[in-house]
C-alpha cells in the first residue's frame, strides 16, 4: 500500500512540474507576477511531496518491504541499519529519485532566495528548472520507478552490492549529486539571462555562489570515489581514467573554468556570453555522465546494468543541446559587454583566459577519450578502446601548464602588464625553489627511481610546484603587508582571495601527490606462518589467517607485523570478505605507512583449508597521502571563498530590467 502512495506522489509531482513550467513560461513572456508566484508555490509543494515519497522508500528499506522490487534487489535481512539508509541511492531507481529530490530542493531554495536584481529573470529560471524536473519525474514513474512491485512478497532480499558496503561509497554519491544539482542553478540563470537579454551584478553574485558550491562538493565527491577505489578494488590505484570517473571530472573542469571566467566578467564586464556557455555545458556534462552511467554503453565497476532509461537520457540530452543552441543563436546578441574603456592586454585577464584554455583543453582530451569508444561502436560497429596511456600522455604537460599559470596569474593584476614587487617575488621564488626541491627529493627518496624519464619528470615537477607555491606566498605577503599585521582586517576585505590562495596551494599539493605514481614499487610474495617479506626497508611478518565476523560479512584477515630497523612499528591487515548474498570473496585492502608513502597490501590468494599460507601483492605508493590532504585543503579554500560577501554594485541597467507586471 505504501508503494502505491509513493508512486501517486511522484505522479502528482510530475503533473505539478508540468503546470509550474507552463505557468513560469507564460509569466516570463506575459510579465505576470501572479503566475510567477503560482509557479514558485507549485515547486514548493512538489518539494514537500517528493520528500514524503522519499521517506516512504526509506521506510520500505528499513522495514524490509520486499514486495517492492527496489527493496528486494538492494536490501536483505542481514544488511546493517546504516546501509539500509544508504541503499536509497545504491542503484538506478533510488539514485534517480535521490537526484530528483535534491534538484527539487535546490530549485525551491533558489526561487525563494534570489537577489533583488534577478527578479525579472526568475520566471525563466523557474521554467528551466521545472522543465528538467518534469522530465525527471516522468522517468521516475516510467523507466525508473522505485516503487515497482514484485509479483510476490519475499522473506529476504538479494542484498546490496557488496562493493558498495563501504564508508566512502556511502557519502560519495550524495556529494556527487549535490555537485551535479548545484550546477543546474547557474545553467538556469544563463537561460534566464538569454531570455531577458541582460546580466546584472546580482546574476553574477548568484551564479558565482552556486558554482562555487558545486565545485566544493564535486571536488570532495571525486576524491571520495578515488579513495573508495583505492581501498576497495585492490589494484593499488585511485584513478584509472575509467569512463565513469571521467564523467564526474568533466563537470568539475567546466565549473573551475566558469569560476575563472566569472572573475574576468566581474572586473571587466567581458566574457558574459562565454560564462553562459560554460554554465550550460557544466550542467549538460552532469547529465551526459548520467547517460554514460545508466545506459549500459560502457563496462565499468561504477556503471548500472543496461536499462531503457539510457535511450531516454540520450533523447533528453539531444533536446537540451538543441534547445540551448537555438536560444543562444537567437538571443545571444542581446548580451553585450559592459560599456567600458577596459580592453584586453598583457595582464591578469589574459592569464585567466589562458587558464580557461588549459582547463578546456583538458576537457576536450577527456571527452574524446571517453566518448570515442562509444561513437566508434555506433558508427563502425567496432569498439575501439582508449586506455589510460592516452590520457597519461597529455596529463603531465597540462598539469605543468596549470602549475605555471597559477603562479603567473596570481602575480599579475588587471589592466596592466606590471607585476607589483614582481622582481623580488620571482627572484626569491627561483632561489627558494632549489633547496625546497632538494628537500622534497630527499624526503621522498626520489633518487631510488630507476627510469631516467621518471626521475627527470619528478624533479622538474617538484621544482615547478615549489616555485609556484613560493610565488603564491610572496604575492600573499605583499598583499598583507599594507594591513600592518592585522590579519583579521585583511581577511574581511580579501576573503575570496584567501580562499583562492588556499585552494591553489591545495591543487599544487595534489599535483605533488600525483608525481608519486612515477615511482611505485610492487612485489608478489607467498608466505608461510612466521615468514617475512622485505621491501623498501620494511619487514612484513605473516601471522596466519584469522576468521572474523564483522557486521554481515565473514572476514578472512591476514595480519602482517610491520618492522623497520628491527623495531615493530605496527600491523597491517589485508583481508578478503564473504557476504551472505554474494558467493565471491571481495578485497579488503590493508594500508599502512607514513606521510611520504603507503604500504599497500592485497591478500591475493589463500587456501581455506590451510590458514598458515597466503600470497600477498605488496605495493609501495609514494606521496599518495598528499592527494587526500590536498583535496581537504582545496575544499577548505572553497568554503572560505564561499563565505565572501560579494560587494558588486547594483547594475546601472537595472532600471530597464525592473518588473512592470500585472
XYZ file of C-alpha atoms in Angstrom:
662
model
C 0.000 0.000 0.000
C 2.816 2.398 0.857
C 4.297 1.744 -2.585
C 1.039 2.943 -4.170
C 1.185 6.128 -2.125
C 4.800 6.728 -3.174
C 4.023 6.225 -6.847
C 0.968 8.504 -6.605
C 3.068 11.261 -5.015
C 5.647 11.047 -7.794
C 2.861 11.160 -10.382
C 1.493 14.253 -8.664
C 4.976 15.793 -8.698
C 5.167 15.170 -12.443
C 1.821 16.918 -13.035
C 2.724 19.849 -10.790
C 6.101 20.271 -12.529
C 4.369 20.490 -15.897
C 1.996 23.129 -14.571
C 4.827 25.020 -12.855
C 6.925 25.143 -16.017
C 3.978 26.301 -18.179
C 2.994 28.954 -15.623
C 6.598 30.197 -15.458
C 6.877 30.433 -19.266
C 3.646 32.414 -19.510
C 4.769 34.647 -16.620
C 8.117 35.257 -18.299
C 6.704 36.390 -21.620
C 3.493 37.922 -20.267
C 5.265 39.535 -17.296
C 2.570 38.270 -14.979
C 3.566 38.359 -11.313
C 0.756 36.135 -10.013
C 1.593 33.348 -12.394
C 5.236 33.588 -11.385
C 4.281 33.283 -7.722
C 1.995 30.395 -8.577
C 4.884 28.624 -10.304
C 7.108 29.122 -7.269
C 4.479 27.861 -4.827
C 3.853 24.859 -7.061
C 7.526 23.968 -6.922
C 7.487 24.294 -3.134
C 4.555 21.863 -2.944
C 6.393 19.496 -5.293
C 9.383 19.638 -2.964
C 7.273 18.572 0.011
C 5.619 15.731 -1.900
C 8.971 14.454 -3.206
C 10.352 14.431 0.327
C 7.360 12.403 1.563
C 7.774 9.930 -1.340
C 11.462 9.550 -0.452
C 10.593 8.904 3.196
C 8.207 6.170 2.038
C 11.049 4.449 0.190
C 13.318 4.779 3.231
C 10.548 3.273 5.375
C 10.273 0.338 2.960
C 14.039 -0.249 3.172
C 14.069 -0.218 6.973
C 11.003 -2.456 7.309
C 12.162 -4.984 4.671
C 9.180 -4.485 2.381
C 10.313 -6.987 -0.241
C 7.079 -6.573 -2.147
C 8.819 -3.538 -3.689
C 11.302 -4.594 -6.376
C 13.905 -1.970 -5.465
C 13.957 -3.100 -1.823
C 14.160 -6.760 -2.845
C 17.117 -6.146 -5.177
C 19.127 -3.859 -2.907
C 18.462 -4.926 0.676
C 18.382 -8.055 2.803
C 17.668 -9.130 6.370
C 21.362 -9.134 7.302
C 22.059 -5.618 5.996
C 23.172 -3.255 8.824
C 20.934 -0.292 9.593
C 23.429 2.225 8.233
C 23.483 0.552 4.831
C 19.701 0.274 4.776
C 19.687 4.066 4.847
C 22.298 4.400 2.084
C 20.589 1.709 -0.017
C 18.305 4.562 -1.084
C 20.914 5.695 -3.625
C 22.880 2.491 -4.240
C 21.123 1.520 -7.501
C 19.424 3.024 -10.535
C 15.880 3.792 -9.400
C 16.791 5.014 -5.926
C 19.698 7.171 -7.066
C 17.493 8.751 -9.739
C 14.855 9.580 -7.129
C 17.521 10.937 -4.768
C 18.947 13.175 -7.505
C 15.443 14.354 -8.382
C 14.734 15.110 -4.722
C 17.937 17.158 -4.405
C 17.197 19.058 -7.608
C 13.708 19.837 -6.338
C 15.080 21.102 -3.011
C 17.818 23.216 -4.603
C 15.397 24.614 -7.184
C 12.992 25.602 -4.444
C 15.764 27.267 -2.434
C 16.944 29.181 -5.496
C 13.448 30.511 -6.236
C 12.935 31.759 -2.681
C 16.399 33.234 -2.094
C 17.149 35.194 -5.255
C 18.887 38.576 -5.332
C 16.597 41.545 -5.949
C 18.493 42.327 -9.162
C 17.368 38.982 -10.540
C 13.612 39.239 -10.042
C 12.959 39.987 -13.707
C 14.620 36.735 -14.870
C 13.240 34.409 -12.180
C 10.282 33.158 -14.291
C 12.816 32.000 -16.909
C 14.850 30.334 -14.152
C 11.747 28.641 -12.749
C 10.671 27.434 -16.177
C 14.121 25.999 -16.950
C 14.343 24.099 -13.664
C 10.785 22.782 -13.684
C 11.031 21.547 -17.277
C 14.028 19.447 -16.214
C 12.170 18.306 -13.109
C 9.109 17.311 -15.153
C 11.303 15.091 -17.296
C 12.995 13.543 -14.254
C 9.662 12.828 -12.588
C 8.453 11.325 -15.863
C 11.361 8.859 -15.708
C 10.619 8.196 -12.033
C 7.112 6.999 -12.865
C 8.044 5.077 -16.020
C 11.505 3.631 -16.677
C 12.961 4.302 -13.218
C 10.079 3.582 -10.859
C 11.450 2.988 -7.323
C 8.043 1.724 -6.162
C 7.582 -1.000 -8.768
C 6.015 -4.066 -7.152
C 7.176 -7.660 -7.182
C 4.853 -10.442 -8.234
C 5.040 -11.836 -4.712
C 6.325 -10.827 -1.280
C 9.646 -12.480 -0.393
C 11.018 -13.122 3.092
C 14.524 -11.952 2.175
C 16.125 -9.795 -0.477
C 19.121 -10.142 -2.767
C 21.162 -7.655 -0.735
C 23.174 -4.563 -1.532
C 26.125 -4.830 -3.882
C 28.940 -5.816 -1.526
C 31.358 -3.380 -3.186
C 29.107 -0.528 -2.074
C 29.138 -1.560 1.581
C 31.976 0.826 2.253
C 32.031 4.111 4.157
C 33.421 6.141 1.250
C 30.788 4.864 -1.152
C 28.007 5.814 1.258
C 28.920 9.521 1.088
C 30.426 9.722 -2.414
C 27.074 9.540 -4.325
C 25.230 12.163 -2.224
C 28.112 14.616 -2.588
C 28.314 13.951 -6.314
C 24.574 14.515 -6.719
C 24.771 17.735 -4.702
C 27.505 18.946 -7.069
C 25.512 17.965 -10.154
C 22.348 19.542 -8.759
C 24.011 22.822 -7.812
C 25.219 23.176 -11.414
C 21.602 23.295 -12.577
C 21.098 26.706 -10.973
C 23.827 28.595 -12.910
C 22.580 26.939 -16.106
C 19.020 28.102 -15.374
C 20.300 31.606 -14.675
C 22.105 31.501 -18.015
C 18.815 30.650 -19.727
C 17.185 33.487 -17.795
C 19.844 35.947 -18.955
C 19.341 34.904 -22.575
C 15.566 35.082 -22.231
C 15.614 38.562 -20.738
C 18.647 39.796 -22.658
C 20.803 41.123 -19.829
C 23.152 40.185 -16.992
C 23.187 42.096 -13.707
C 25.567 42.161 -10.761
C 23.017 40.107 -8.849
C 23.213 37.475 -11.583
C 26.983 37.368 -11.223
C 26.775 37.001 -7.441
C 24.234 34.183 -7.581
C 25.940 32.214 -10.341
C 29.313 32.500 -8.599
C 28.000 31.188 -5.275
C 26.099 28.244 -6.785
C 29.057 27.336 -8.997
C 31.414 27.500 -6.034
C 29.076 25.279 -4.020
C 29.011 22.760 -6.874
C 32.814 22.933 -7.199
C 33.353 22.197 -3.490
C 31.069 19.169 -3.497
C 32.362 17.811 -6.805
C 35.950 18.130 -5.564
C 35.106 16.179 -2.413
C 32.962 13.629 -4.270
C 35.548 12.820 -6.933
C 38.180 12.290 -4.240
C 35.914 10.087 -2.143
C 35.282 7.971 -5.231
C 39.028 7.681 -5.754
C 39.543 6.753 -2.105
C 36.867 4.050 -2.410
C 38.614 2.569 -5.445
C 41.922 2.721 -3.567
C 40.791 0.745 -0.513
C 38.124 -1.493 -2.061
C 39.188 -2.708 -5.505
C 42.727 -3.858 -4.701
C 44.610 -2.573 -7.758
C 46.700 -0.075 -5.734
C 45.453 2.987 -7.605
C 42.818 5.658 -7.175
C 42.305 6.928 -10.724
C 42.221 4.743 -13.820
C 40.591 7.127 -16.331
C 37.512 4.941 -16.155
C 34.646 6.415 -18.263
C 32.508 6.977 -15.175
C 35.404 8.655 -13.372
C 35.836 10.892 -16.401
C 32.115 11.638 -16.415
C 32.414 13.287 -12.997
C 35.678 15.052 -13.900
C 34.245 16.879 -16.924
C 31.666 18.962 -14.992
C 34.398 19.780 -12.447
C 36.685 21.109 -15.184
C 33.868 23.253 -16.585
C 32.898 24.545 -13.131
C 36.533 25.501 -12.497
C 36.721 27.302 -15.849
C 33.437 29.084 -15.079
C 34.743 30.400 -11.741
C 37.755 31.934 -13.507
C 35.528 33.308 -16.267
C 33.242 34.986 -13.733
C 36.254 36.728 -12.210
C 37.023 38.381 -15.550
C 33.364 39.249 -16.021
C 33.239 40.859 -12.577
C 36.290 43.055 -13.125
C 35.949 43.943 -16.809
C 32.389 43.134 -17.844
C 33.686 40.829 -20.589
C 33.038 37.102 -21.266
C 29.344 37.307 -20.377
C 28.247 35.032 -23.197
C 31.141 32.686 -22.524
C 30.014 32.434 -18.873
C 26.543 31.381 -20.055
C 28.045 28.739 -22.343
C 30.239 27.331 -19.566
C 27.333 27.312 -17.101
C 25.115 25.400 -19.515
C 27.715 22.818 -20.507
C 28.745 22.173 -16.900
C 25.114 21.196 -16.260
C 24.907 19.349 -19.576
C 28.001 17.277 -18.772
C 26.472 16.168 -15.481
C 23.605 14.614 -17.443
C 25.970 13.215 -20.052
C 27.775 11.454 -17.227
C 24.451 10.070 -16.049
C 23.756 8.761 -19.542
C 27.155 7.027 -19.597
C 26.491 5.507 -16.168
C 22.951 4.329 -16.788
C 22.797 3.476 -20.475
C 24.912 0.319 -20.365
C 27.085 1.607 -23.235
C 30.263 1.175 -21.179
C 31.651 -1.547 -18.985
C 32.680 -0.262 -15.555
C 32.524 -1.263 -11.918
C 30.644 2.014 -11.422
C 28.002 1.593 -14.108
C 24.458 0.320 -13.741
C 23.072 -2.518 -15.797
C 21.590 -1.717 -19.162
C 18.172 -0.132 -18.847
C 15.574 1.538 -21.084
C 16.410 4.738 -19.245
C 19.563 5.099 -21.380
C 17.846 5.985 -24.699
C 15.586 8.401 -22.827
C 18.602 10.180 -21.407
C 20.070 10.377 -24.909
C 16.843 11.913 -26.241
C 16.799 14.430 -23.388
C 20.449 15.369 -23.987
C 19.736 15.960 -27.675
C 16.678 18.098 -26.912
C 18.579 20.029 -24.244
C 21.503 20.774 -26.542
C 19.300 21.707 -29.490
C 17.133 23.989 -27.366
C 20.114 25.818 -25.906
C 21.812 26.252 -29.288
C 18.636 27.742 -30.789
C 18.095 30.058 -27.822
C 21.729 31.148 -27.784
C 21.764 31.728 -31.527
C 18.617 33.865 -31.363
C 19.231 35.781 -28.140
C 22.998 35.958 -27.546
C 23.299 39.255 -29.459
C 21.391 40.935 -26.615
C 24.097 40.002 -24.073
C 26.588 42.818 -24.597
C 29.830 43.652 -22.774
C 29.721 46.485 -20.288
C 30.213 49.957 -21.700
C 33.763 50.441 -20.558
C 37.130 51.534 -21.842
C 38.712 48.419 -20.325
C 40.354 46.404 -23.075
C 42.286 43.168 -23.273
C 46.002 43.310 -22.724
C 49.013 41.503 -21.323
C 47.570 41.349 -17.809
C 45.669 39.191 -15.317
C 42.628 38.788 -17.541
C 44.821 37.283 -20.263
C 46.359 34.882 -17.735
C 42.887 33.857 -16.603
C 41.879 33.270 -20.202
C 44.926 31.020 -20.682
C 43.944 29.108 -17.548
C 40.496 28.543 -19.021
C 42.114 27.398 -22.267
C 44.177 24.799 -20.360
C 41.101 23.586 -18.479
C 39.020 23.338 -21.651
C 41.863 21.551 -23.449
C 41.872 19.033 -20.608
C 38.113 18.726 -21.004
C 38.428 18.085 -24.743
C 41.037 15.364 -24.211
C 38.948 13.636 -21.549
C 35.765 13.987 -23.605
C 37.328 12.469 -26.732
C 38.907 9.620 -24.791
C 35.640 8.854 -23.014
C 33.228 9.128 -25.940
C 35.359 7.742 -28.789
C 34.784 4.042 -27.958
C 31.026 4.689 -27.761
C 30.947 6.634 -31.044
C 33.174 4.120 -32.859
C 30.885 1.263 -31.878
C 27.811 3.191 -33.010
C 29.351 4.196 -36.368
C 31.550 1.289 -37.468
C 30.123 -1.425 -35.177
C 33.537 -1.905 -33.580
C 34.526 -0.638 -30.151
C 37.956 0.999 -30.274
C 39.023 1.179 -26.672
C 41.124 4.063 -25.349
C 43.101 3.202 -22.240
C 44.986 5.163 -19.572
C 48.176 5.688 -21.673
C 46.223 8.040 -23.968
C 45.252 10.288 -21.059
C 48.622 9.981 -19.335
C 50.344 11.228 -22.481
C 48.761 14.663 -22.101
C 48.302 14.907 -18.331
C 51.904 15.869 -17.361
C 52.073 18.777 -19.825
C 48.640 20.132 -18.928
C 49.472 19.771 -15.248
C 52.735 21.676 -15.687
C 50.916 24.377 -17.663
C 48.359 24.817 -14.882
C 51.089 24.999 -12.230
C 52.812 27.817 -14.148
C 49.517 29.566 -14.906
C 48.562 29.560 -11.215
C 51.776 31.354 -10.273
C 51.809 33.939 -13.058
C 48.051 34.529 -12.980
C 48.062 35.330 -9.272
C 51.036 37.689 -9.552
C 49.562 39.737 -12.379
C 46.971 42.499 -11.999
C 44.011 43.539 -14.111
C 44.505 46.050 -16.920
C 48.263 46.376 -16.506
C 51.292 44.369 -17.601
C 53.171 45.400 -14.467
C 53.585 42.946 -11.603
C 53.849 44.680 -8.220
C 57.034 43.514 -6.477
C 57.393 41.033 -9.324
C 61.191 41.133 -9.468
C 61.561 40.453 -5.736
C 58.983 37.675 -5.711
C 60.379 35.948 -8.799
C 63.987 36.168 -7.584
C 63.133 34.712 -4.190
C 60.887 32.029 -5.714
C 63.533 30.869 -8.196
C 66.139 30.690 -5.417
C 63.980 29.129 -2.668
C 62.568 26.504 -5.040
C 66.030 24.927 -5.372
C 66.548 23.883 -1.708
C 62.823 23.100 -1.456
C 63.159 20.676 -4.379
C 66.271 19.111 -2.866
C 64.417 18.601 0.421
C 61.418 17.010 -1.334
C 63.678 14.739 -3.373
C 65.481 13.634 -0.211
C 62.370 13.101 1.926
C 60.604 11.243 -0.873
C 63.590 9.013 -1.751
C 63.148 10.135 -5.339
C 66.690 9.151 -6.325
C 65.715 5.489 -5.982
C 63.769 5.867 -9.220
C 65.447 3.687 -11.842
C 63.917 5.151 -15.009
C 65.570 8.349 -16.251
C 62.363 9.848 -17.677
C 60.507 9.299 -14.403
C 63.380 10.807 -12.405
C 63.559 13.925 -14.572
C 59.764 14.333 -14.573
C 59.646 14.202 -10.779
C 62.493 16.644 -10.219
C 61.152 19.133 -12.777
C 57.643 18.741 -11.380
C 58.787 19.303 -7.791
C 60.758 22.393 -8.803
C 57.791 23.915 -10.658
C 55.472 23.174 -7.732
C 57.916 24.716 -5.246
C 58.417 27.762 -7.465
C 54.675 28.240 -7.956
C 53.981 27.904 -4.209
C 56.697 30.476 -3.469
C 55.176 32.890 -5.999
C 51.734 32.499 -4.432
C 53.108 33.007 -0.935
C 55.175 36.024 -1.989
C 52.100 37.618 -3.518
C 50.156 36.918 -0.302
C 52.921 38.531 1.776
C 52.860 41.774 -0.209
C 49.063 41.882 -0.086
C 49.031 41.506 3.707
C 51.906 43.962 4.268
C 49.826 47.194 3.889
C 47.493 45.961 6.650
C 50.400 46.190 9.135
C 49.901 42.725 10.556
C 46.135 42.969 11.006
C 45.232 39.574 9.613
C 41.563 39.917 10.626
C 41.197 43.156 8.670
C 42.910 41.575 5.674
C 40.572 38.595 5.770
C 37.500 40.796 5.989
C 38.468 42.581 2.810
C 40.084 39.657 0.973
C 38.144 36.542 1.951
C 37.673 35.415 -1.655
C 41.376 35.939 -2.392
C 42.357 33.999 0.749
C 40.093 31.107 -0.211
C 41.551 31.063 -3.722
C 45.093 31.094 -2.309
C 44.366 28.085 -0.083
C 42.610 26.225 -2.910
C 45.549 26.846 -5.265
C 48.036 25.617 -2.641
C 45.886 22.513 -2.279
C 45.921 21.990 -6.040
C 49.722 22.253 -6.121
C 49.913 19.697 -3.308
C 47.647 17.366 -5.299
C 49.965 17.623 -8.319
C 52.860 16.760 -5.996
C 50.904 13.731 -4.802
C 50.284 12.627 -8.389
C 54.037 12.633 -9.055
C 54.360 9.615 -6.769
C 52.744 7.480 -9.469
C 56.076 7.560 -11.310
C 57.874 5.517 -8.669
C 55.535 2.881 -7.276
C 57.149 -0.422 -6.245
C 55.447 -3.792 -6.072
C 56.230 -7.449 -5.405
C 54.193 -10.632 -5.155
C 55.153 -12.943 -2.319
C 53.831 -16.233 -0.909
C 54.442 -16.577 2.827
C 54.086 -19.390 5.318
C 53.351 -18.802 9.004
C 56.035 -16.567 10.675
C 57.814 -15.963 7.347
C 58.658 -12.393 6.333
C 58.805 -10.349 3.147
C 61.158 -7.381 2.821
C 60.501 -4.283 0.728
C 61.603 -0.646 0.887
C 63.289 -1.147 4.275
C 60.265 -2.843 5.851
C 59.950 -6.433 7.079
C 56.419 -7.863 6.957
C 55.880 -10.974 9.095
C 52.862 -13.208 8.382
C 50.833 -14.259 11.461
C 48.378 -16.624 9.790
C 44.789 -16.283 8.564
C 42.220 -15.211 11.143
C 38.471 -15.712 10.585
C 36.312 -12.878 11.983
C 32.702 -11.766 11.796
C 32.134 -8.063 11.127
C 28.545 -6.908 10.727
C 27.081 -9.065 7.948
C 30.394 -10.251 6.463
C 32.791 -13.065 7.281
C 36.346 -11.697 7.169
C 39.420 -13.777 6.327
C 42.129 -11.499 7.699
C 45.865 -11.991 7.189
C 47.618 -9.621 9.627
C 51.233 -8.736 8.904
C 53.530 -7.381 11.591
C 55.493 -4.398 10.234
C 59.089 -3.990 11.382
C 61.624 -1.318 10.404
C 65.236 -1.232 11.603
C 64.449 -4.068 13.992
C 61.564 -2.224 15.697
C 57.906 -3.212 15.431
C 56.017 -0.141 14.190
C 52.559 -1.562 13.586
C 50.315 -4.147 11.969
C 48.652 -4.075 8.567
C 45.631 -6.280 7.914
C 44.769 -7.209 4.336
C 41.726 -9.460 4.126
C 39.059 -10.999 1.947
C 35.377 -10.690 2.824
C 32.438 -13.003 2.167
C 28.891 -11.630 2.225
C 25.872 -13.913 2.679
C 24.193 -12.759 -0.534
C 27.351 -12.914 -2.706
C 29.369 -16.068 -3.422
C 32.654 -14.371 -4.361
C 35.357 -13.147 -1.994
C 35.999 -9.406 -2.097
C 39.177 -7.486 -1.327
C 39.679 -5.644 1.942
C 42.950 -3.813 1.405
C 45.486 -3.276 4.178
C 47.112 0.182 4.166
C 49.896 1.317 6.490
C 52.695 3.829 6.184
C 53.797 7.399 6.680
C 53.111 10.793 5.169
C 55.550 10.055 2.352
C 54.326 6.628 1.247
C 51.734 3.908 1.793
C 52.438 0.242 2.305
C 49.516 -1.148 0.321
C 48.897 -4.887 0.693
C 46.351 -7.128 -1.011
C 45.595 -10.677 0.094
C 45.888 -12.117 -3.409
C 45.266 -15.800 -2.674
C 44.922 -18.302 0.160
C 43.561 -21.783 0.785
C 40.698 -22.021 3.291
C 42.000 -25.478 4.264
C 45.468 -24.145 5.060
C 45.263 -20.954 7.117
C 49.043 -20.790 7.542
C 49.918 -19.935 3.948
C 48.921 -16.963 1.793
C 50.019 -14.972 -1.241
C 50.300 -11.195 -0.982
C 50.573 -8.390 -3.513
C 52.671 -5.712 -1.774
C 52.938 -2.143 -3.107
C 54.802 0.965 -2.025
C 52.790 4.009 -3.133
C 54.751 7.252 -2.623
C 53.079 10.604 -1.790
C 49.552 9.258 -2.219
C 48.541 10.729 1.136
C 49.314 14.195 -0.183
C 46.430 13.731 -2.620
C 43.910 13.149 0.189
C 45.304 16.036 2.267
C 45.357 18.323 -0.787
C 41.677 17.853 -1.508
C 40.764 18.722 2.084
C 42.794 21.926 1.689
C 41.110 22.708 -1.644
C 37.656 22.276 -0.128
C 38.586 24.471 2.855
C 39.697 27.147 0.395
C 36.404 26.852 -1.463
C 34.405 27.131 1.771
C 36.333 30.254 2.799
C 35.746 31.829 -0.622
C 32.067 30.862 -0.396
C 31.811 32.921 2.794
C 32.910 36.082 0.999
C 30.224 38.762 0.934
C 30.133 39.841 -2.693
C 30.273 43.631 -2.992
C 29.157 44.149 -6.570
C 27.255 47.364 -7.245
C 23.640 47.396 -8.412
C 23.621 47.363 -12.173
C 23.091 50.665 -13.954
C 20.907 48.859 -16.440
C 18.603 47.522 -13.735
C 16.005 50.191 -14.472
C 15.412 48.570 -17.851
C 15.008 45.221 -16.137
C 12.541 46.301 -13.449
C 9.253 44.455 -13.402
C 6.198 46.063 -14.834
C 3.781 43.320 -14.073
C 0.066 42.792 -13.965
